[in-house]
Amino acid sequence: MKRVTYQSKPSWSELLSILRRAYNTALMSSKRARFDASLLASARAARSAYFKAIKKAKREHWFSFLSPATPQTVRRANKFAVGCPPPRFLELPGATTPPELNKALLDHFVHGKPASFFDTILLSFNDCPNLAADQISRALARSSRLSALGADMSPNSVWKRIHRAAPHLIHDLHARLVAHGSHPLTLKRADGILPNKPGKPSYDSLSSFSVIVLLQSFSKILERIMNSRLSCVARVSGLLNPHQCGSLAGLSASDATSTLTHEVRTLQMAGKKVSTLFLDMKEVFDNVNPATLCAMLKAKGVYQYLVSSTKSCLSGRMCRLLYQGSPRVFAPISVGTSQGSPVSPLLFVIYVSHLHCKIPGRLTLSYIDDFGLSASSASYRRHIEILQKQYAKLKARGPLWESGSQSPRQNWSTGE
């Protein structure tokens, strides 16, 4: 049941409650009297007064809302006035039936094929620390009650209430999953919705839509625990580059800009000229190879249970696209990280850490999938040659893929 608060109808007042009771009383009296003419007239008058009062209250509230004009209230007012755009039915030139349309969407948005490995035998790892009770509480505290529902249709508020009523229940379930490094197949089913991108001239192509993946709420609790443990190990084992920012605790976009500004001003004070090339990797989250990522974790000596958890989390995933006329069929995904997953950004940052090259006199900064290459010399013409060579090296050192796996789409957009 939805909780009715003062924010549900901010224009409501006690006068409207009185008029509503008067209208309901007059209406019921006229019905009991078999629609007597006088009682029916009074009911109509009460109804007219009631709805006129509602319009007046809404108009007065709207004016009072716009009177203290601020950037926040203006944007909210524009959103209220314009409203949500109408849903658009997908129509593609080469797809005439729902199965053909669904196949075209899956081929475009969902990359991969059925996974070649599954966790058929659960192993208990001795290097796994015990799961503390407060870790579940911290993971649930970071879960929003307003998050969209996934395939399980269970909101985060349900698990919070269960944890308050029986704290040992969720803890015991996750303790066993963490100890065995397993992510059950039942938690790997996700829903994908297709909102249309605003401002497109036409909506008859796949590029006019995007996909938003909704994961199960219970699965996010396990992934938050995995993210907190893996982030601590990644810093100690050298899986992260010191010049990487974003998706890491204590390192945000402001740290990347501050570092870049400091380095540029330091070189300029030394009498050098500095140029920076900004790069953006496109569609790289969808092309992360789980096998290569697990091999990188093993090479750095990461705990075996974390490697097994990563492998289990990224393998055997399923997703179905939801839209008007969708057949609602789950499709397998074996490549890429889960969108919206708490551990997905950290896994991606680890996956691209090898792109940072240690070059004397050069600086490579990154914020998740945005890279910045800086070069300094005595002339700008020399900068162009240096940045071109560094860009070629960075592109050659792109995502590591095993032979026989799906080749990644290395799309780079540049900006000076």
Short mmCIF file of C-alpha atoms in Angstrom, two decimals:
data_model
loop_
_atom_site.label_atom_id
_atom_site.label_comp_id
_atom_site.label_asym_id
_atom_site.label_seq_id
_atom_site.Cartn_x
_atom_site.Cartn_y
_atom_site.Cartn_z
CA MET A 1 0.00 0.00 0.00
CA LYS A 2 1.29 3.44 -0.91
CA ARG A 3 1.76 5.78 2.01
CA VAL A 4 -0.22 9.00 1.54
CA THR A 5 1.79 12.00 2.74
CA TYR A 6 1.47 15.75 2.47
CA GLN A 7 3.63 15.54 -0.66
CA SER A 8 1.07 13.35 -2.45
CA LYS A 9 -1.33 16.29 -2.81
CA PRO A 10 0.48 19.44 -1.65
CA SER A 11 -2.44 21.68 -2.69
CA TRP A 12 -4.91 19.86 -0.43
CA SER A 13 -6.43 21.76 2.49
CA GLU A 14 -8.91 21.23 5.28
CA LEU A 15 -11.53 23.19 3.31
CA LEU A 16 -11.35 20.64 0.49
CA SER A 17 -11.91 17.83 2.99
CA ILE A 18 -15.03 19.56 4.29
CA LEU A 19 -16.37 20.16 0.76
CA ARG A 20 -15.68 16.53 -0.17
CA ARG A 21 -17.62 15.24 2.83
CA ALA A 22 -20.50 17.60 2.00
CA TYR A 23 -20.54 16.41 -1.61
CA ASN A 24 -20.51 12.72 -0.62
CA THR A 25 -23.28 13.28 1.92
CA ALA A 26 -25.49 15.09 -0.61
CA LEU A 27 -24.83 12.43 -3.25
CA MET A 28 -25.73 9.54 -0.94
CA SER A 29 -28.90 11.37 0.22
CA SER A 30 -30.04 11.84 -3.36
CA LYS A 31 -29.43 8.15 -4.12
CA ARG A 32 -31.36 6.98 -1.06
CA ALA A 33 -34.29 9.24 -2.03
CA ARG A 34 -34.28 7.68 -5.50
CA PHE A 35 -32.80 10.81 -7.05
CA ASP A 36 -35.22 13.39 -5.69
CA ALA A 37 -35.10 16.60 -7.76
CA SER A 38 -34.24 18.92 -4.87
CA LEU A 39 -31.65 16.57 -3.38
CA LEU A 40 -30.16 15.96 -6.82
CA ALA A 41 -29.83 19.72 -7.36
CA SER A 42 -28.07 20.15 -4.01
CA ALA A 43 -25.72 17.27 -4.86
CA ARG A 44 -24.84 18.93 -8.16
CA ALA A 45 -24.23 22.24 -6.40
CA ALA A 46 -22.01 20.54 -3.83
CA ARG A 47 -20.11 18.77 -6.60
CA SER A 48 -19.58 22.03 -8.50
CA ALA A 49 -18.33 23.82 -5.39
CA TYR A 50 -16.01 20.94 -4.55
CA PHE A 51 -14.30 20.75 -7.97
CA LYS A 52 -14.08 24.53 -8.31
CA ALA A 53 -12.35 24.65 -4.95
CA ILE A 54 -9.87 21.98 -6.15
CA LYS A 55 -9.00 24.00 -9.27
CA LYS A 56 -8.59 27.16 -7.21
CA ALA A 57 -6.35 25.41 -4.67
CA LYS A 58 -4.16 23.92 -7.44
CA ARG A 59 -3.85 27.30 -9.16
CA GLU A 60 -2.89 29.06 -5.94
CA HIS A 61 -0.37 26.34 -5.06
CA TRP A 62 1.18 26.56 -8.55
CA PHE A 63 1.63 30.32 -8.23
CA SER A 64 3.14 29.97 -4.76
CA PHE A 65 5.48 27.28 -6.10
CA LEU A 66 6.74 29.54 -8.91
CA SER A 67 7.04 32.73 -6.85
CA PRO A 68 10.46 31.91 -5.26
CA ALA A 69 12.07 31.23 -8.64
CA THR A 70 15.35 29.31 -8.34
CA PRO A 71 17.14 27.10 -10.86
CA GLN A 72 15.89 24.00 -9.03
CA THR A 73 12.24 25.11 -8.94
CA VAL A 74 12.35 26.22 -12.58
CA ARG A 75 13.61 22.83 -13.75
CA ARG A 76 11.03 21.03 -11.63
CA ALA A 77 8.26 23.31 -12.90
CA ASN A 78 9.26 22.67 -16.49
CA LYS A 79 9.23 18.93 -15.83
CA PHE A 80 5.76 19.15 -14.28
CA ALA A 81 4.42 21.32 -17.11
CA VAL A 82 5.85 19.28 -19.99
CA GLY A 83 5.18 15.89 -18.43
CA CYS A 84 6.60 12.56 -19.47
CA PRO A 85 6.97 11.94 -23.21
CA PRO A 86 4.51 9.45 -24.69
CA PRO A 87 5.84 5.92 -25.14
CA ARG A 88 6.95 5.14 -28.68
CA PHE A 89 6.28 1.79 -30.27
CA LEU A 90 9.40 0.25 -31.76
CA GLU A 91 9.26 -0.01 -35.53
CA LEU A 92 12.34 -1.18 -37.40
CA PRO A 93 12.51 -1.46 -41.21
CA GLY A 94 13.89 -5.01 -41.21
CA ALA A 95 11.67 -6.40 -38.43
CA THR A 96 8.00 -7.05 -39.19
CA THR A 97 7.09 -9.56 -36.47
CA PRO A 98 7.63 -9.45 -32.68
CA PRO A 99 10.25 -12.27 -32.73
CA GLU A 100 12.22 -10.49 -35.46
CA LEU A 101 12.05 -7.21 -33.56
CA ASN A 102 13.16 -8.85 -30.33
CA LYS A 103 16.07 -10.59 -32.10
CA ALA A 104 17.25 -7.31 -33.64
CA LEU A 105 17.15 -5.61 -30.25
CA LEU A 106 19.01 -8.44 -28.53
CA ASP A 107 21.71 -8.49 -31.21
CA HIS A 108 22.20 -4.74 -30.76
CA PHE A 109 21.98 -4.31 -26.97
CA VAL A 110 22.88 -7.75 -25.58
CA HIS A 111 26.33 -9.04 -26.50
CA GLY A 112 27.42 -12.58 -26.01
CA LYS A 113 26.44 -16.19 -26.30
CA PRO A 114 25.60 -18.92 -23.78
CA ALA A 115 28.30 -19.10 -21.13
CA SER A 116 30.75 -21.97 -21.46
CA PHE A 117 31.10 -22.54 -17.72
CA PHE A 118 28.74 -22.68 -14.78
CA ASP A 119 29.18 -23.34 -11.08
CA THR A 120 28.07 -26.95 -10.96
CA ILE A 121 30.15 -27.85 -7.88
CA LEU A 122 30.42 -25.47 -4.94
CA LEU A 123 33.78 -25.37 -3.21
CA SER A 124 34.47 -23.99 0.24
CA PHE A 125 37.45 -21.61 0.34
CA ASN A 126 39.60 -21.43 3.47
CA ASP A 127 40.89 -17.94 2.64
CA CYS A 128 37.45 -16.37 2.99
CA PRO A 129 37.01 -14.23 6.13
CA ASN A 130 33.79 -14.61 8.05
CA LEU A 131 30.96 -12.30 7.07
CA ALA A 132 30.28 -9.76 9.81
CA ALA A 133 26.71 -8.91 10.72
CA ASP A 134 27.24 -5.19 10.21
CA GLN A 135 28.25 -5.74 6.59
CA ILE A 136 24.67 -6.71 5.78
CA SER A 137 23.38 -3.64 7.59
CA ARG A 138 25.77 -1.36 5.69
CA ALA A 139 24.82 -2.93 2.34
CA LEU A 140 21.11 -2.48 3.07
CA ALA A 141 21.65 1.08 4.28
CA ARG A 142 23.08 1.98 0.88
CA SER A 143 20.05 0.51 -0.90
CA SER A 144 17.46 3.06 -1.94
CA ARG A 145 13.82 2.38 -1.22
CA LEU A 146 12.89 4.12 -4.50
CA SER A 147 14.94 1.85 -6.78
CA ALA A 148 13.10 0.35 -9.72
CA LEU A 149 12.05 -3.28 -9.34
CA GLY A 150 13.91 -6.04 -11.12
CA ALA A 151 12.79 -9.46 -12.30
CA ASP A 152 12.08 -10.57 -8.72
CA MET A 153 9.66 -7.63 -8.16
CA SER A 154 10.95 -7.26 -4.59
CA PRO A 155 11.79 -3.72 -3.39
CA ASN A 156 14.68 -3.00 -1.07
CA SER A 157 12.24 -2.05 1.69
CA VAL A 158 11.16 -5.72 1.94
CA TRP A 159 14.70 -6.90 2.69
CA LYS A 160 15.20 -4.07 5.17
CA ARG A 161 12.09 -5.12 7.08
CA ILE A 162 13.13 -8.77 6.99
CA HIS A 163 16.57 -7.87 8.30
CA ARG A 164 15.06 -5.90 11.18
CA ALA A 165 12.73 -8.76 12.04
CA ALA A 166 15.25 -11.61 11.61
CA PRO A 167 18.83 -10.31 11.25
CA HIS A 168 20.32 -13.80 11.04
CA LEU A 169 18.27 -14.85 8.00
CA ILE A 170 19.84 -12.67 5.28
CA HIS A 171 23.24 -12.90 6.99
CA ASP A 172 23.28 -16.71 6.93
CA LEU A 173 22.28 -16.83 3.27
CA HIS A 174 24.97 -14.40 2.17
CA ALA A 175 27.60 -15.93 4.43
CA ARG A 176 27.26 -19.25 2.61
CA LEU A 177 27.31 -17.61 -0.82
CA VAL A 178 30.43 -15.59 0.01
CA ALA A 179 32.22 -18.57 1.55
CA HIS A 180 31.63 -20.67 -1.58
CA GLY A 181 32.29 -17.81 -4.02
CA SER A 182 28.96 -18.45 -5.71
CA HIS A 183 26.36 -16.25 -7.35
CA PRO A 184 23.21 -18.36 -7.92
CA LEU A 185 21.64 -18.51 -11.34
CA THR A 186 18.29 -17.45 -9.90
CA LEU A 187 19.79 -14.04 -9.05
CA LYS A 188 21.19 -13.45 -12.55
CA ARG A 189 17.90 -12.75 -14.33
CA ALA A 190 17.46 -9.07 -15.17
CA ASP A 191 14.94 -6.91 -17.01
CA GLY A 192 15.91 -4.34 -19.60
CA ILE A 193 13.68 -1.41 -20.48
CA LEU A 194 14.14 0.66 -23.64
CA PRO A 195 13.58 4.40 -23.12
CA ASN A 196 13.78 6.53 -26.23
CA LYS A 197 16.51 9.17 -26.46
CA PRO A 198 15.04 12.69 -26.56
CA GLY A 199 15.63 14.99 -29.49
CA LYS A 200 16.06 12.34 -32.17
CA PRO A 201 14.71 13.24 -35.65
CA SER A 202 13.21 9.77 -36.11
CA TYR A 203 12.67 6.67 -34.01
CA ASP A 204 12.96 3.97 -36.65
CA SER A 205 16.55 2.97 -35.79
CA LEU A 206 18.14 1.19 -32.85
CA SER A 207 20.43 4.15 -32.13
CA SER A 208 17.37 6.19 -31.07
CA PHE A 209 16.86 4.00 -28.00
CA SER A 210 18.95 3.00 -25.00
CA VAL A 211 18.69 0.12 -22.54
CA ILE A 212 18.43 0.31 -18.74
CA VAL A 213 19.00 -2.98 -16.93
CA LEU A 214 17.10 -3.60 -13.69
CA LEU A 215 18.79 -6.15 -11.43
CA GLN A 216 17.26 -8.08 -8.58
CA SER A 217 17.45 -6.33 -5.23
CA PHE A 218 18.69 -9.41 -3.35
CA SER A 219 21.51 -9.81 -5.86
CA LYS A 220 22.66 -6.23 -5.27
CA ILE A 221 23.19 -6.96 -1.56
CA LEU A 222 25.64 -9.73 -2.41
CA GLU A 223 27.39 -7.56 -5.01
CA ARG A 224 27.82 -4.69 -2.53
CA ILE A 225 29.56 -7.07 -0.14
CA MET A 226 31.76 -8.28 -2.96
CA ASN A 227 32.54 -4.68 -3.99
CA SER A 228 33.63 -3.65 -0.49
CA ARG A 229 35.97 -6.62 -0.15
CA LEU A 230 37.42 -6.47 -3.64
CA SER A 231 38.10 -2.72 -3.46
CA CYS A 232 40.28 -3.22 -0.37
CA VAL A 233 42.22 -6.06 -1.99
CA ALA A 234 42.61 -4.20 -5.30
CA ARG A 235 44.43 -1.29 -3.69
CA VAL A 236 46.90 -3.56 -1.87
CA SER A 237 47.59 -6.00 -4.72
CA GLY A 238 48.27 -3.34 -7.37
CA LEU A 239 45.20 -3.93 -9.51
CA LEU A 240 44.53 -0.20 -9.67
CA ASN A 241 46.69 2.53 -11.17
CA PRO A 242 47.38 5.60 -9.00
CA HIS A 243 46.12 7.82 -11.84
CA GLN A 244 42.69 6.17 -12.00
CA CYS A 245 39.69 8.04 -10.59
CA GLY A 246 36.00 7.28 -10.42
CA SER A 247 34.24 4.20 -9.03
CA LEU A 248 36.74 4.27 -6.17
CA ALA A 249 36.18 5.53 -2.66
CA GLY A 250 37.83 8.91 -2.12
CA LEU A 251 38.70 9.49 -5.80
CA SER A 252 36.18 11.48 -7.83
CA ALA A 253 36.17 13.67 -10.94
CA SER A 254 37.33 16.67 -8.89
CA ASP A 255 40.52 14.76 -7.96
CA ALA A 256 41.25 14.06 -11.63
CA THR A 257 40.72 17.70 -12.63
CA SER A 258 42.80 18.96 -9.70
CA THR A 259 45.67 16.63 -10.58
CA LEU A 260 45.59 17.63 -14.24
CA THR A 261 45.45 21.34 -13.39
CA HIS A 262 48.36 21.01 -10.97
CA GLU A 263 50.56 19.14 -13.46
CA VAL A 264 49.80 21.57 -16.29
CA ARG A 265 50.56 24.65 -14.20
CA THR A 266 53.76 23.11 -12.87
CA LEU A 267 55.02 22.43 -16.39
CA GLN A 268 53.98 25.88 -17.59
CA MET A 269 55.90 27.50 -14.75
CA ALA A 270 58.97 25.59 -15.96
CA GLY A 271 58.62 27.28 -19.36
CA LYS A 272 57.08 24.31 -21.21
CA LYS A 273 53.99 24.11 -23.34
CA VAL A 274 51.39 21.48 -22.47
CA SER A 275 48.64 19.85 -24.52
CA THR A 276 46.05 17.30 -23.44
CA LEU A 277 44.10 14.85 -25.59
CA PHE A 278 40.82 13.61 -24.09
CA LEU A 279 39.56 10.18 -25.12
CA ASP A 280 36.26 8.43 -24.49
CA MET A 281 35.91 4.67 -24.84
CA LYS A 282 32.49 3.70 -26.13
CA GLU A 283 30.56 0.52 -25.31
CA VAL A 284 33.39 -0.91 -23.25
CA PHE A 285 31.26 -2.05 -20.31
CA ASP A 286 29.49 -4.41 -22.71
CA ASN A 287 32.75 -5.95 -23.93
CA VAL A 288 34.48 -6.98 -20.70
CA ASN A 289 35.68 -10.57 -21.00
CA PRO A 290 35.05 -12.42 -17.70
CA ALA A 291 37.78 -15.00 -18.38
CA THR A 292 40.40 -12.31 -18.99
CA LEU A 293 39.30 -10.36 -15.93
CA CYS A 294 39.56 -13.43 -13.69
CA ALA A 295 43.01 -14.16 -15.12
CA MET A 296 44.09 -10.63 -14.16
CA LEU A 297 42.84 -11.17 -10.61
CA LYS A 298 44.69 -14.48 -10.31
CA ALA A 299 47.91 -12.96 -11.62
CA LYS A 300 47.84 -10.37 -8.84
CA GLY A 301 47.28 -12.96 -6.12
CA VAL A 302 43.69 -12.06 -5.27
CA TYR A 303 41.93 -14.40 -2.87
CA GLN A 304 40.49 -17.41 -4.62
CA TYR A 305 37.00 -16.87 -3.24
CA LEU A 306 36.92 -13.36 -4.78
CA VAL A 307 38.05 -14.73 -8.12
CA SER A 308 35.36 -17.39 -7.96
CA SER A 309 32.75 -14.78 -6.97
CA THR A 310 33.73 -12.58 -9.92
CA LYS A 311 33.60 -15.51 -12.31
CA SER A 312 30.24 -16.65 -10.97
CA CYS A 313 28.79 -13.12 -11.02
CA LEU A 314 29.66 -12.47 -14.67
CA SER A 315 28.77 -15.89 -16.08
CA GLY A 316 25.38 -17.38 -16.82
CA ARG A 317 23.53 -14.06 -16.74
CA MET A 318 20.19 -13.66 -18.52
CA CYS A 319 18.30 -10.57 -19.63
CA ARG A 320 14.93 -9.92 -21.23
CA LEU A 321 13.87 -6.69 -22.93
CA LEU A 322 10.57 -5.13 -21.91
CA TYR A 323 8.67 -2.91 -24.34
CA GLN A 324 5.30 -2.79 -26.03
CA GLY A 325 4.71 -6.12 -27.71
CA SER A 326 7.78 -7.76 -26.16
CA PRO A 327 7.74 -11.60 -26.08
CA ARG A 328 9.55 -11.36 -22.70
CA VAL A 329 12.10 -14.05 -23.55
CA PHE A 330 15.34 -14.24 -21.58
CA ALA A 331 18.54 -14.12 -23.62
CA PRO A 332 21.98 -15.26 -22.35
CA ILE A 333 24.82 -12.79 -21.76
CA SER A 334 28.40 -13.97 -21.47
CA VAL A 335 30.31 -10.76 -22.24
CA GLY A 336 30.26 -7.49 -20.34
CA THR A 337 29.52 -6.36 -16.81
CA SER A 338 26.03 -5.94 -15.40
CA GLN A 339 24.72 -2.43 -15.84
CA GLY A 340 23.59 -0.98 -12.53
CA SER A 341 25.54 -3.54 -10.53
CA PRO A 342 27.35 -2.15 -7.45
CA VAL A 343 30.51 -4.08 -8.35
CA SER A 344 30.43 -3.42 -12.11
CA PRO A 345 32.32 -0.06 -12.08
CA LEU A 346 35.11 -1.49 -9.92
CA LEU A 347 35.53 -4.53 -12.17
CA PHE A 348 35.73 -2.27 -15.21
CA VAL A 349 38.35 -0.01 -13.61
CA ILE A 350 40.45 -3.08 -12.86
CA TYR A 351 39.95 -4.35 -16.40
CA VAL A 352 41.33 -1.17 -18.03
CA SER A 353 44.10 -0.48 -15.52
CA HIS A 354 46.72 -1.81 -17.95
CA LEU A 355 45.98 1.07 -20.34
CA HIS A 356 47.94 3.43 -18.09
CA CYS A 357 51.46 3.53 -19.51
CA LYS A 358 54.40 4.75 -17.44
CA ILE A 359 56.06 7.21 -19.81
CA PRO A 360 58.61 9.78 -18.55
CA GLY A 361 57.41 13.32 -19.03
CA ARG A 362 53.86 12.21 -19.89
CA LEU A 363 50.71 12.00 -17.78
CA THR A 364 47.77 9.62 -18.30
CA LEU A 365 44.69 10.27 -16.19
CA SER A 366 41.39 8.44 -16.35
CA TYR A 367 37.91 8.80 -14.93
CA ILE A 368 36.23 5.42 -15.44
CA ASP A 369 36.13 5.19 -19.28
CA ASP A 370 37.40 8.75 -19.99
CA PHE A 371 41.16 9.07 -20.56
CA GLY A 372 43.34 12.16 -20.76
CA LEU A 373 46.81 12.10 -22.34
CA SER A 374 49.05 15.08 -21.55
CA ALA A 375 52.36 15.92 -23.24
CA SER A 376 54.83 18.76 -22.71
CA SER A 377 57.57 20.10 -24.95
CA ALA A 378 58.87 23.34 -26.44
CA SER A 379 56.47 23.46 -29.42
CA TYR A 380 52.87 22.52 -30.13
CA ARG A 381 53.87 20.75 -33.34
CA ARG A 382 55.91 18.36 -31.25
CA HIS A 383 52.81 17.85 -29.06
CA ILE A 384 50.83 16.58 -32.01
CA GLU A 385 53.47 13.98 -32.85
CA ILE A 386 53.75 12.85 -29.23
CA LEU A 387 49.99 12.59 -28.70
CA GLN A 388 49.52 10.72 -31.97
CA LYS A 389 52.07 8.14 -30.92
CA GLN A 390 50.57 7.84 -27.44
CA TYR A 391 47.10 7.45 -28.89
CA ALA A 392 48.34 4.65 -31.17
CA LYS A 393 49.98 2.89 -28.21
CA LEU A 394 46.89 3.27 -26.05
CA LYS A 395 44.66 1.90 -28.79
CA ALA A 396 47.04 -1.02 -29.34
CA ARG A 397 46.96 -1.80 -25.63
CA GLY A 398 43.16 -1.94 -25.74
CA PRO A 399 41.08 -4.53 -23.84
CA LEU A 400 42.85 -7.88 -23.57
CA TRP A 401 40.85 -10.67 -25.19
CA GLU A 402 41.61 -14.31 -25.45
CA SER A 403 41.86 -15.97 -28.82
CA GLY A 404 38.56 -17.25 -30.09
CA SER A 405 36.47 -14.88 -27.97
CA GLN A 406 34.24 -12.19 -29.30
CA SER A 407 36.30 -9.28 -30.59
CA PRO A 408 35.63 -5.97 -28.88
CA ARG A 409 34.40 -2.90 -30.65
CA GLN A 410 37.13 -0.38 -29.86
CA ASN A 411 35.46 2.94 -30.59
CA TRP A 412 37.33 6.01 -29.43
CA SER A 413 36.07 9.57 -29.61
CA THR A 414 38.68 12.28 -29.19
CA GLY A 415 38.59 15.89 -28.14
CA GLU A 416 41.28 18.46 -27.61
#
